[in-house]
Tab-separated table of C-alpha atoms in Angstrom:
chain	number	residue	atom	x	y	z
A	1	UNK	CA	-2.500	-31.475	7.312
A	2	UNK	CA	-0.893	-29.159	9.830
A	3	UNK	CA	-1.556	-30.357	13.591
A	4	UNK	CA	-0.460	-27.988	16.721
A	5	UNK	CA	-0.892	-29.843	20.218
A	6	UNK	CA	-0.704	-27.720	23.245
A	7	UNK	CA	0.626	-29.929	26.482
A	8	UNK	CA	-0.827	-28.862	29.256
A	9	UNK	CA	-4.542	-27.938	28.315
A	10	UNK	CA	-4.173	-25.762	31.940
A	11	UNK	CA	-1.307	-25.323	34.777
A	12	UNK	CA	-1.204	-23.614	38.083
A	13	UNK	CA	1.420	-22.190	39.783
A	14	UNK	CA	2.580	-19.579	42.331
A	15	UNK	CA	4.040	-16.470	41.825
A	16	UNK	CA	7.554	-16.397	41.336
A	17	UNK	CA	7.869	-19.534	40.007
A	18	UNK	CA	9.923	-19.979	36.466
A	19	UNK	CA	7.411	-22.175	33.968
A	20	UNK	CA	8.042	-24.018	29.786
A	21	UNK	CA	4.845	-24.306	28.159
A	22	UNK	CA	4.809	-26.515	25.584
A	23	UNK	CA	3.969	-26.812	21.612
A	24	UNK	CA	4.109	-29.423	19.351
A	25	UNK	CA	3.337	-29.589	15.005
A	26	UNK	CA	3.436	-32.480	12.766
A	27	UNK	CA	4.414	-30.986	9.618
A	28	UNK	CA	8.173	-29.767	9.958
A	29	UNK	CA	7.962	-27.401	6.685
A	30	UNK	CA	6.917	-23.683	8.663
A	31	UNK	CA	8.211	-20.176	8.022
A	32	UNK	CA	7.487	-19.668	11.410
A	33	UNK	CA	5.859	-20.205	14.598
A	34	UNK	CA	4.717	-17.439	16.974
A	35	UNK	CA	3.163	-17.605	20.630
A	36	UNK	CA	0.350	-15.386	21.264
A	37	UNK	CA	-1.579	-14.409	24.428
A	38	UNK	CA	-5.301	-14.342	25.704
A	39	UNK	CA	-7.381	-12.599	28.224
A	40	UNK	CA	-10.687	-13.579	28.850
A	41	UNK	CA	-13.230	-11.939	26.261
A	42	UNK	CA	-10.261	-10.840	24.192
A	43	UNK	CA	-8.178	-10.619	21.396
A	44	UNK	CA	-4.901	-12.328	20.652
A	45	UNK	CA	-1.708	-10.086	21.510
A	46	UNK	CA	1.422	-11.233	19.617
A	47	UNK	CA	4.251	-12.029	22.168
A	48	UNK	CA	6.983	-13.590	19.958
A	49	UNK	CA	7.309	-14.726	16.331
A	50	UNK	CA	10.373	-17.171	15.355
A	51	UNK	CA	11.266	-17.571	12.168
A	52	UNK	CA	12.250	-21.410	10.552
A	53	UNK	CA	15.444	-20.422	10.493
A	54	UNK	CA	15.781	-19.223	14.513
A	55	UNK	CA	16.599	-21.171	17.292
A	56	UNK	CA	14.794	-18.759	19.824
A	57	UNK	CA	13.564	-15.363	20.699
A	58	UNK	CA	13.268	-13.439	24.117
A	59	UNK	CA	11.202	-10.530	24.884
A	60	UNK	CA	11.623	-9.618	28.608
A	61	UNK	CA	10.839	-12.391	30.762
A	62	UNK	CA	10.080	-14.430	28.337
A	63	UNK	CA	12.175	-16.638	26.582
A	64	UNK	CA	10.246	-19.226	23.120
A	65	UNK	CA	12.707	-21.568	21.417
A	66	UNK	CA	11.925	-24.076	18.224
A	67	UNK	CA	13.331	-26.712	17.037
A	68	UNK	CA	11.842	-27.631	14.127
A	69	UNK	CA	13.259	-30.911	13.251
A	70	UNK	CA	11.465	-32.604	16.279
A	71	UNK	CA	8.445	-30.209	15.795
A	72	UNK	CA	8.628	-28.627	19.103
A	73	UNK	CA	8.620	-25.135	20.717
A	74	UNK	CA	8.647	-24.271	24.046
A	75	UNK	CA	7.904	-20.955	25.821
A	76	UNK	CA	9.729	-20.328	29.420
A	77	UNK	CA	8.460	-17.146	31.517
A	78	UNK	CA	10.622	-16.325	34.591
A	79	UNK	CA	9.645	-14.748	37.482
A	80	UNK	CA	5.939	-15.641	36.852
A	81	UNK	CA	3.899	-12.979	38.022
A	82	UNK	CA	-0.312	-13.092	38.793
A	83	UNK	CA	-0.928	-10.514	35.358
A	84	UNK	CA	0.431	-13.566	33.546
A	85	UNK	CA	-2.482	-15.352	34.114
A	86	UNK	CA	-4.193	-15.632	30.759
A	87	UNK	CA	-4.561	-18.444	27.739
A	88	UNK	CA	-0.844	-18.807	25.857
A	89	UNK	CA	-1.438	-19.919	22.230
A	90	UNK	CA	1.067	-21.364	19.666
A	91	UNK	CA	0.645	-21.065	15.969
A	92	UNK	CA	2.618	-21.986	12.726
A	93	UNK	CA	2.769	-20.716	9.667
A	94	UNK	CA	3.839	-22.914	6.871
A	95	UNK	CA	2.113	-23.358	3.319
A	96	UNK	CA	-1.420	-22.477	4.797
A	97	UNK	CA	-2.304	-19.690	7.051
A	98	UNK	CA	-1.664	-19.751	10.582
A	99	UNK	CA	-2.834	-23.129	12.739
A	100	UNK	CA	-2.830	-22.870	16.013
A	101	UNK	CA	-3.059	-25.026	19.589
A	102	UNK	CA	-5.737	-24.842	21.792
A	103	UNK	CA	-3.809	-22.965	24.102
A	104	UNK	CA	-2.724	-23.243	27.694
A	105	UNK	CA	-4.647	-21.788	30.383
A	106	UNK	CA	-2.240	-20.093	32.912
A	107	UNK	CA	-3.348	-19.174	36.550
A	108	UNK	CA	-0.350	-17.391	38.791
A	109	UNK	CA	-1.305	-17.319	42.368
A	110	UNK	CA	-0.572	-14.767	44.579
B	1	UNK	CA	-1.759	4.251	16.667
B	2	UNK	CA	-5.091	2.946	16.681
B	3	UNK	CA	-5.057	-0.971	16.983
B	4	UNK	CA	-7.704	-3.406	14.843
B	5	UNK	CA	-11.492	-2.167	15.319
B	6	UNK	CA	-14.526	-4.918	15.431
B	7	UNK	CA	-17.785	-4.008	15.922
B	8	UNK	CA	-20.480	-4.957	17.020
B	9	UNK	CA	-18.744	-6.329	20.086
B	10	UNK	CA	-21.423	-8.537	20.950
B	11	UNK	CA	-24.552	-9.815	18.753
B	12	UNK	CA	-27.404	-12.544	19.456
B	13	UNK	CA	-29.597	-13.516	16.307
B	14	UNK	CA	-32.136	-16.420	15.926
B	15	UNK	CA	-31.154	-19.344	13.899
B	16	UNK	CA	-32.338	-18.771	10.077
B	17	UNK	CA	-30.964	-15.212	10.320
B	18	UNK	CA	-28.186	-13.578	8.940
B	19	UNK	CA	-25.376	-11.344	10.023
B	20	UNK	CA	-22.595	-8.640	9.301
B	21	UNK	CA	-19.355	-8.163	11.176
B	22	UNK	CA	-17.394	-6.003	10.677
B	23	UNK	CA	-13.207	-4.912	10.823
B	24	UNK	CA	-11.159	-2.037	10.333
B	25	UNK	CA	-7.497	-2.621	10.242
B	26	UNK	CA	-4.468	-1.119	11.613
B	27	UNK	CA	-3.706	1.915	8.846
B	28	UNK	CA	-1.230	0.805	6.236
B	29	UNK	CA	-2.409	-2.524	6.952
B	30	UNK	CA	-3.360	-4.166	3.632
B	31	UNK	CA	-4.012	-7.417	4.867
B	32	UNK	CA	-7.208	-8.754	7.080
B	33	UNK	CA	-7.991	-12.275	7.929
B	34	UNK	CA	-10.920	-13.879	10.248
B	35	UNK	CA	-11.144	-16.556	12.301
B	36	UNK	CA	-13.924	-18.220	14.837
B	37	UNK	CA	-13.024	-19.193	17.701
B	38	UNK	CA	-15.105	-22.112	19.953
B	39	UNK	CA	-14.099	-23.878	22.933
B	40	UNK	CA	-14.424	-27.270	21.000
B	41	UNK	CA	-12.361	-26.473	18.003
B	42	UNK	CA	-10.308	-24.089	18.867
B	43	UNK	CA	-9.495	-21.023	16.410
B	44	UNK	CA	-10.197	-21.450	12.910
B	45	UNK	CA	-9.083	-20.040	9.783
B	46	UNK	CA	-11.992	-18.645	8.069
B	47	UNK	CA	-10.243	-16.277	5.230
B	48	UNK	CA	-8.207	-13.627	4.106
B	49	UNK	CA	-8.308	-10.445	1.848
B	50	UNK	CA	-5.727	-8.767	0.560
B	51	UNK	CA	-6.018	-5.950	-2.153
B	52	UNK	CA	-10.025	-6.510	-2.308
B	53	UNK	CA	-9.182	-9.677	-3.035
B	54	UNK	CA	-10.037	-13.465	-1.014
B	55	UNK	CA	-6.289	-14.722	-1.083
B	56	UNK	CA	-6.846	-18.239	1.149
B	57	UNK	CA	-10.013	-19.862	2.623
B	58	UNK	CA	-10.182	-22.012	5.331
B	59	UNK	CA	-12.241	-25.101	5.392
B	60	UNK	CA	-15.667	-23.608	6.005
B	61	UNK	CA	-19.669	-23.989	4.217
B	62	UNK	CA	-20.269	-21.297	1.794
B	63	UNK	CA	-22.564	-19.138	4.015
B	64	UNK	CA	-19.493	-17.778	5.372
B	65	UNK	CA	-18.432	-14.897	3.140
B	66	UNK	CA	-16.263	-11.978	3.374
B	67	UNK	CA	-15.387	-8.913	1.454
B	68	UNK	CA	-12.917	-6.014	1.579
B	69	UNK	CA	-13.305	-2.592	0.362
B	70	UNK	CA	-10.540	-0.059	-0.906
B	71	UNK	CA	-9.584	1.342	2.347
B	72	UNK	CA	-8.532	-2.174	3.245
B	73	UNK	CA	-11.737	-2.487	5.648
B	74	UNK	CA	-13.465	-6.062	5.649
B	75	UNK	CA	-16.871	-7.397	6.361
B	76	UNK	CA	-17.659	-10.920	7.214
B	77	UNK	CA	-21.133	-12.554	6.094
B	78	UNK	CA	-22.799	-15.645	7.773
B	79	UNK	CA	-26.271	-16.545	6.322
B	80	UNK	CA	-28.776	-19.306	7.572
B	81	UNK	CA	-27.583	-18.779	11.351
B	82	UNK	CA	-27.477	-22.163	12.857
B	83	UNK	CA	-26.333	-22.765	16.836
B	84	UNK	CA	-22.932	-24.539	15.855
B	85	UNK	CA	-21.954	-20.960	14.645
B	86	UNK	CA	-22.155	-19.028	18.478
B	87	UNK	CA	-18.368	-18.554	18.426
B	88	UNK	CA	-16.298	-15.743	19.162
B	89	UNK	CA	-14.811	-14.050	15.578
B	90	UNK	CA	-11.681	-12.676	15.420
B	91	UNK	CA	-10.106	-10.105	12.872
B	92	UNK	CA	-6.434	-10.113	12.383
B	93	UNK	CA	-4.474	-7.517	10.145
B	94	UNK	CA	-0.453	-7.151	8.691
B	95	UNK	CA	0.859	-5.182	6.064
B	96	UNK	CA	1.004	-7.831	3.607
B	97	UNK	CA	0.041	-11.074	5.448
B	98	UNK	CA	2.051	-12.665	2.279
B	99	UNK	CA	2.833	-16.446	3.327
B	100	UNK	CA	6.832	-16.793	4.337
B	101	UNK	CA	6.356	-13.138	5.309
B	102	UNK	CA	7.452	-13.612	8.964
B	103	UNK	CA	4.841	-10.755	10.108
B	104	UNK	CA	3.053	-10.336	13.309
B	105	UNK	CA	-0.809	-10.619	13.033
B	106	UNK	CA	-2.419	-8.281	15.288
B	107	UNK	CA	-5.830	-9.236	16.473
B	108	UNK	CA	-9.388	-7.418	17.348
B	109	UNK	CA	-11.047	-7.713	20.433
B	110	UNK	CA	-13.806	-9.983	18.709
B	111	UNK	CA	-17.350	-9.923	18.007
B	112	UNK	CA	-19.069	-12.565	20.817
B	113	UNK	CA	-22.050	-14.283	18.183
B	114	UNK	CA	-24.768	-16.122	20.236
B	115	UNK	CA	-27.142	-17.762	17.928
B	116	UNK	CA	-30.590	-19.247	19.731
């Protein structure tokens, strides 16, 4: 069975500051992993799908690499800024519908 | 474009009762799945439709339910309300939402259940 840890549960830092979330899955056989965020109240916004067979994606300031062999992803976002402040979710797809982390809660302080 | 529709936004029953949410994909969207979301456990996989059609179900008691209709719109049952299921529930649609895929899910807003 598919397990997705999320390391930290919660991180503070000030703006400007360059930060790595960080995701971890036990089963190595995905299509895909993709890194979603949440406000408060809200939905989930897609912010960057990888497929098995990438090594990374960027989208702007941010930057998610996988390496699936080890079971790890890690999203980087430069130049934090206080509107990233919101929950950062991971999630893999693999032979069952998407299973996801419990998410990092992100505070950038002004 | 308009983006995935849930309504009601917010709903508070009484344990015992039942309930109806509901979600309108994206257009051209064939695909919808659910999922509840609680602090505790995180976001679940509930199901997902395709066609009119329950393709995958997640680990959940039978008085969860779902349906979709023709113009790819989907309804989610829970009967027997207890307090374990006050979660938020999120509706997700893609085009095909075919495992292997590689599509983007895009996500409701959620419909906030408080059962007392």
């Amino acid at each position: 069975k598919q397990e997705v840890t999320q390391i930290p549960a919660a991180l503070s830092v000030p703006e400007g500051e360059n930060l790595v979330l960080n995701c971890s899955f036990t089963d190595s056989a995905i299509y895909n992993l993709q890194w979603f965020r949440q406000d408060p109240g809200k939905g989930l916004t897609s912010l960057l799908l990888i497929q098995s067979s990438q090594r990374e994606q960027t989208s702007g300031r941010l930057n998610a690499s996988l390496d699936k062999s080890s079971g790890r992803s890690t999203l980087y976002i430069a130049a934090s800024q206080p509107g990233d402040s919101a929950t950062y979710l991971c999630a893999v797809e693999g032979n069952t519908p998407l299973v996801f982390g419990k998410g990092t809660r992100l505070s950038v302080i002004a | 474009k308009a983006g995935v529709t849930q309504t009601p936004r917010y709903l508070i029953k009484t344990r015992g009762q039942q309930v109806t949410l509901s979600c309108s994909p994206i257009s051209g969207h064939r695909s919808v799945s659910w999922y509840q979301q609680t602090p505790g456990q995180g976001l679940q996989f509930l199901f997902e439709y395709f066609s009119e059609t329950q393709r995958n179900k997640g680990n959940f008691p039978g008085r969860f339910s779902g349906r979709q209709f023709s113009n790819s719109r989907s309804e989610m049952n829970v009967s027997t309300l207890e307090l374990g299921d006050s979660a938020l529930y999120l509706c997700a649609s893609s085009r095909q939402g075919r495992l292997g895929n590689n599509e983007k899910l895009f996500f409701g807003s959620g419909t906030q259940l408080s059962v007392l």
